[in-house]
mmCIF file with all atom_site columns, C-alpha atoms and ligand atoms in Angstrom:
data_model
loop_
_atom_site.group_PDB
_atom_site.id
_atom_site.type_symbol
_atom_site.label_atom_id
_atom_site.label_alt_id
_atom_site.label_comp_id
_atom_site.label_asym_id
_atom_site.label_entity_id
_atom_site.label_seq_id
_atom_site.pdbx_PDB_ins_code
_atom_site.Cartn_x
_atom_site.Cartn_y
_atom_site.Cartn_z
_atom_site.occupancy
_atom_site.B_iso_or_equiv
_atom_site.pdbx_formal_charge
_atom_site.auth_seq_id
_atom_site.auth_comp_id
_atom_site.auth_asym_id
_atom_site.auth_atom_id
_atom_site.pdbx_PDB_model_num
ATOM   1  C  CA  . MET A 1 1  ? 20.820 2.074   10.197 1.00 54.00 ? 1   MET A CA  1
ATOM   2  C  CA  . ASP A 1 2  ? 19.717 5.371   11.670 1.00 63.00 ? 2   ASP A CA  1
ATOM   3  C  CA  . GLU A 1 3  ? 21.007 5.930   15.202 1.00 69.00 ? 3   GLU A CA  1
ATOM   4  C  CA  . LEU A 1 4  ? 17.458 6.715   16.422 1.00 83.00 ? 4   LEU A CA  1
ATOM   5  C  CA  . MET A 1 5  ? 16.114 3.435   15.088 1.00 87.00 ? 5   MET A CA  1
ATOM   6  C  CA  . LEU A 1 6  ? 15.212 0.600   17.458 1.00 89.00 ? 6   LEU A CA  1
ATOM   7  C  CA  . ASP A 1 7  ? 13.542 -2.728  16.781 1.00 90.00 ? 7   ASP A CA  1
ATOM   8  C  CA  . GLY A 1 8  ? 9.934  -3.704  17.444 1.00 86.00 ? 8   GLY A CA  1
ATOM   9  C  CA  . ASN A 1 9  ? 10.786 -4.985  20.913 1.00 88.00 ? 9   ASN A CA  1
ATOM   10 C  CA  . ALA A 1 10 ? 11.081 -1.326  21.951 1.00 87.00 ? 10  ALA A CA  1
ATOM   11 C  CA  . VAL A 1 11 ? 7.310  -0.862  21.636 1.00 85.00 ? 11  VAL A CA  1
ATOM   12 C  CA  . ALA A 1 12 ? 6.280  -4.307  22.913 1.00 84.00 ? 12  ALA A CA  1
ATOM   13 C  CA  . GLY A 1 13 ? 4.888  -2.975  26.198 1.00 83.00 ? 13  GLY A CA  1
ATOM   14 C  CA  . LEU A 1 14 ? 2.970  -0.185  24.520 1.00 82.00 ? 14  LEU A CA  1
ATOM   15 C  CA  . LEU A 1 15 ? 1.398  -2.538  21.958 1.00 81.00 ? 15  LEU A CA  1
ATOM   16 C  CA  . GLN A 1 16 ? 0.576  -5.111  24.606 1.00 81.00 ? 16  GLN A CA  1
ATOM   17 C  CA  . GLU A 1 17 ? -1.326 -2.450  26.598 1.00 79.00 ? 17  GLU A CA  1
ATOM   18 C  CA  . VAL A 1 18 ? -3.572 -1.879  23.590 1.00 79.00 ? 18  VAL A CA  1
ATOM   19 C  CA  . PHE A 1 19 ? -3.954 -5.349  22.127 1.00 80.00 ? 19  PHE A CA  1
ATOM   20 C  CA  . ALA A 1 20 ? -3.812 -7.356  25.374 1.00 81.00 ? 20  ALA A CA  1
ATOM   21 C  CA  . VAL A 1 21 ? -1.852 -10.133 23.655 1.00 81.00 ? 21  VAL A CA  1
ATOM   22 C  CA  . GLU A 1 22 ? 1.872  -10.760 23.120 1.00 81.00 ? 22  GLU A CA  1
ATOM   23 C  CA  . MET A 1 23 ? 2.774  -8.505  20.206 1.00 82.00 ? 23  MET A CA  1
ATOM   24 C  CA  . THR A 1 24 ? 6.463  -9.133  19.565 1.00 84.00 ? 24  THR A CA  1
ATOM   25 C  CA  . THR A 1 25 ? 5.583  -12.486 18.004 1.00 87.00 ? 25  THR A CA  1
ATOM   26 C  CA  . ALA A 1 26 ? 2.608  -11.130 16.054 1.00 90.00 ? 26  ALA A CA  1
ATOM   27 C  CA  . ILE A 1 27 ? 3.233  -11.363 12.304 1.00 94.00 ? 27  ILE A CA  1
ATOM   28 C  CA  . GLY A 1 28 ? 2.695  -8.292  10.158 1.00 94.00 ? 28  GLY A CA  1
ATOM   29 C  CA  . THR A 1 29 ? 2.441  -8.302  6.369  1.00 97.00 ? 29  THR A CA  1
ATOM   30 C  CA  . CYS A 1 30 ? 3.666  -5.182  4.599  1.00 98.00 ? 30  CYS A CA  1
ATOM   31 C  CA  . GLY A 1 31 ? 1.081  -3.585  2.345  1.00 98.00 ? 31  GLY A CA  1
ATOM   32 C  CA  . ASN A 1 32 ? 3.788  -2.398  -0.043 1.00 98.00 ? 32  ASN A CA  1
ATOM   33 C  CA  . CYS A 1 33 ? 6.237  -5.280  -0.606 1.00 98.00 ? 33  CYS A CA  1
ATOM   34 C  CA  . GLY A 1 34 ? 4.241  -8.168  0.899  1.00 98.00 ? 34  GLY A CA  1
ATOM   35 C  CA  . ALA A 1 35 ? 7.036  -9.242  3.274  1.00 98.00 ? 35  ALA A CA  1
ATOM   36 C  CA  . THR A 1 36 ? 5.990  -10.842 6.550  1.00 97.00 ? 36  THR A CA  1
ATOM   37 C  CA  . GLU A 1 37 ? 7.914  -10.208 9.769  1.00 94.00 ? 37  GLU A CA  1
ATOM   38 C  CA  . ALA A 1 38 ? 7.439  -10.591 13.497 1.00 93.00 ? 38  ALA A CA  1
ATOM   39 C  CA  . VAL A 1 39 ? 6.688  -7.230  15.081 1.00 90.00 ? 39  VAL A CA  1
ATOM   40 C  CA  . GLY A 1 40 ? 9.909  -7.633  17.065 1.00 90.00 ? 40  GLY A CA  1
ATOM   41 C  CA  . ALA A 1 41 ? 11.919 -7.418  13.831 1.00 93.00 ? 41  ALA A CA  1
ATOM   42 C  CA  . ILE A 1 42 ? 10.211 -4.290  12.500 1.00 93.00 ? 42  ILE A CA  1
ATOM   43 C  CA  . HIS A 1 43 ? 12.177 -1.030  12.545 1.00 95.00 ? 43  HIS A CA  1
ATOM   44 C  CA  . VAL A 1 44 ? 10.990 1.533   15.114 1.00 94.00 ? 44  VAL A CA  1
ATOM   45 C  CA  . PHE A 1 45 ? 11.727 5.255   14.922 1.00 95.00 ? 45  PHE A CA  1
ATOM   46 C  CA  . ARG A 1 46 ? 10.953 7.552   17.842 1.00 92.00 ? 46  ARG A CA  1
ATOM   47 C  CA  . GLY A 1 47 ? 10.386 11.273  17.495 1.00 90.00 ? 47  GLY A CA  1
ATOM   48 C  CA  . ALA A 1 48 ? 7.277  13.321  18.273 1.00 88.00 ? 48  ALA A CA  1
ATOM   49 C  CA  . GLY A 1 49 ? 5.520  9.976   17.842 1.00 92.00 ? 49  GLY A CA  1
ATOM   50 C  CA  . ILE A 1 50 ? 6.540  6.431   16.993 1.00 94.00 ? 50  ILE A CA  1
ATOM   51 C  CA  . VAL A 1 51 ? 6.777  5.128   13.441 1.00 95.00 ? 51  VAL A CA  1
ATOM   52 C  CA  . LEU A 1 52 ? 7.164  1.426   12.608 1.00 94.00 ? 52  LEU A CA  1
ATOM   53 C  CA  . ARG A 1 53 ? 8.703  0.746   9.205  1.00 96.00 ? 53  ARG A CA  1
ATOM   54 C  CA  . CYS A 1 54 ? 9.114  -2.368  7.087  1.00 97.00 ? 54  CYS A CA  1
ATOM   55 C  CA  . PRO A 1 55 ? 12.723 -3.650  7.370  1.00 96.00 ? 55  PRO A CA  1
ATOM   56 C  CA  . HIS A 1 56 ? 12.598 -4.701  3.689  1.00 97.00 ? 56  HIS A CA  1
ATOM   57 C  CA  . CYS A 1 57 ? 11.199 -1.660  1.840  1.00 98.00 ? 57  CYS A CA  1
ATOM   58 C  CA  . ASP A 1 58 ? 11.011 1.082   4.515  1.00 97.00 ? 58  ASP A CA  1
ATOM   59 C  CA  . ASN A 1 59 ? 7.222  1.413   4.049  1.00 97.00 ? 59  ASN A CA  1
ATOM   60 C  CA  . THR A 1 60 ? 5.474  3.126   6.987  1.00 97.00 ? 60  THR A CA  1
ATOM   61 C  CA  . LEU A 1 61 ? 3.530  0.312   8.639  1.00 96.00 ? 61  LEU A CA  1
ATOM   62 C  CA  . VAL A 1 62 ? 2.210  1.869   11.858 1.00 94.00 ? 62  VAL A CA  1
ATOM   63 C  CA  . LYS A 1 63 ? 2.102  5.349   13.383 1.00 95.00 ? 63  LYS A CA  1
ATOM   64 C  CA  . ILE A 1 64 ? 1.569  5.803   17.129 1.00 93.00 ? 64  ILE A CA  1
ATOM   65 C  CA  . VAL A 1 65 ? 1.082  9.025   19.061 1.00 94.00 ? 65  VAL A CA  1
ATOM   66 C  CA  . LYS A 1 66 ? 0.531  9.008   22.814 1.00 89.00 ? 66  LYS A CA  1
ATOM   67 C  CA  . ASP A 1 67 ? -0.262 11.759  25.283 1.00 90.00 ? 67  ASP A CA  1
ATOM   68 C  CA  . GLY A 1 68 ? -0.928 11.359  28.985 1.00 86.00 ? 68  GLY A CA  1
ATOM   69 C  CA  . THR A 1 69 ? -4.367 9.791   28.626 1.00 91.00 ? 69  THR A CA  1
ATOM   70 C  CA  . ARG A 1 70 ? -4.918 8.742   25.003 1.00 91.00 ? 70  ARG A CA  1
ATOM   71 C  CA  . LEU A 1 71 ? -3.242 6.794   22.232 1.00 89.00 ? 71  LEU A CA  1
ATOM   72 C  CA  . TRP A 1 72 ? -3.710 7.146   18.470 1.00 94.00 ? 72  TRP A CA  1
ATOM   73 C  CA  . ILE A 1 73 ? -2.659 4.241   16.269 1.00 92.00 ? 73  ILE A CA  1
ATOM   74 C  CA  . GLY A 1 74 ? -2.792 4.259   12.479 1.00 95.00 ? 74  GLY A CA  1
ATOM   75 C  CA  . PHE A 1 75 ? -1.979 1.284   10.263 1.00 94.00 ? 75  PHE A CA  1
ATOM   76 C  CA  . PRO A 1 76 ? -1.373 2.962   6.909  1.00 96.00 ? 76  PRO A CA  1
ATOM   77 C  CA  . GLY A 1 77 ? 0.934  0.271   5.528  1.00 97.00 ? 77  GLY A CA  1
ATOM   78 C  CA  . VAL A 1 78 ? -0.119 -3.014  7.132  1.00 96.00 ? 78  VAL A CA  1
ATOM   79 C  CA  . ARG A 1 79 ? -1.909 -5.537  4.914  1.00 97.00 ? 79  ARG A CA  1
ATOM   80 C  CA  . THR A 1 80 ? -2.595 -7.969  7.769  1.00 95.00 ? 80  THR A CA  1
ATOM   81 C  CA  . LEU A 1 81 ? -1.603 -8.441  11.398 1.00 91.00 ? 81  LEU A CA  1
ATOM   82 C  CA  . GLU A 1 82 ? -1.676 -12.011 12.678 1.00 92.00 ? 82  GLU A CA  1
ATOM   83 C  CA  . VAL A 1 83 ? -1.815 -12.536 16.462 1.00 87.00 ? 83  VAL A CA  1
ATOM   84 C  CA  . ALA A 1 84 ? -2.070 -15.639 18.619 1.00 84.00 ? 84  ALA A CA  1
ATOM   85 C  CA  . VAL A 1 85 ? -5.310 -15.717 20.653 1.00 79.00 ? 85  VAL A CA  1
HETATM 86 ZN ZN1 . LIG B 2 .  ? 7.748  -3.802  2.897  1.00 65.83 ? 101 LIG B ZN1 1
#
């Protein structure tokens, strides 16, 4: 594992701000390998932005960039995201 890598729990607060539901238990399906994982188990890399990667195939699932007032979220590698409502 890369020393800068965290798990999905590291971005739980940020995701909850946006989606207004508990996100660590949301289930994401990877658009590349088809694996399903709770967001809390997804690999998180922090740099100039935040990148969430599939723990099975390393596919880029989500990209997040935040400045003081806005947030950009892209889902280039997520097939589906299942949340409890
Ligand atoms: Zn995958």
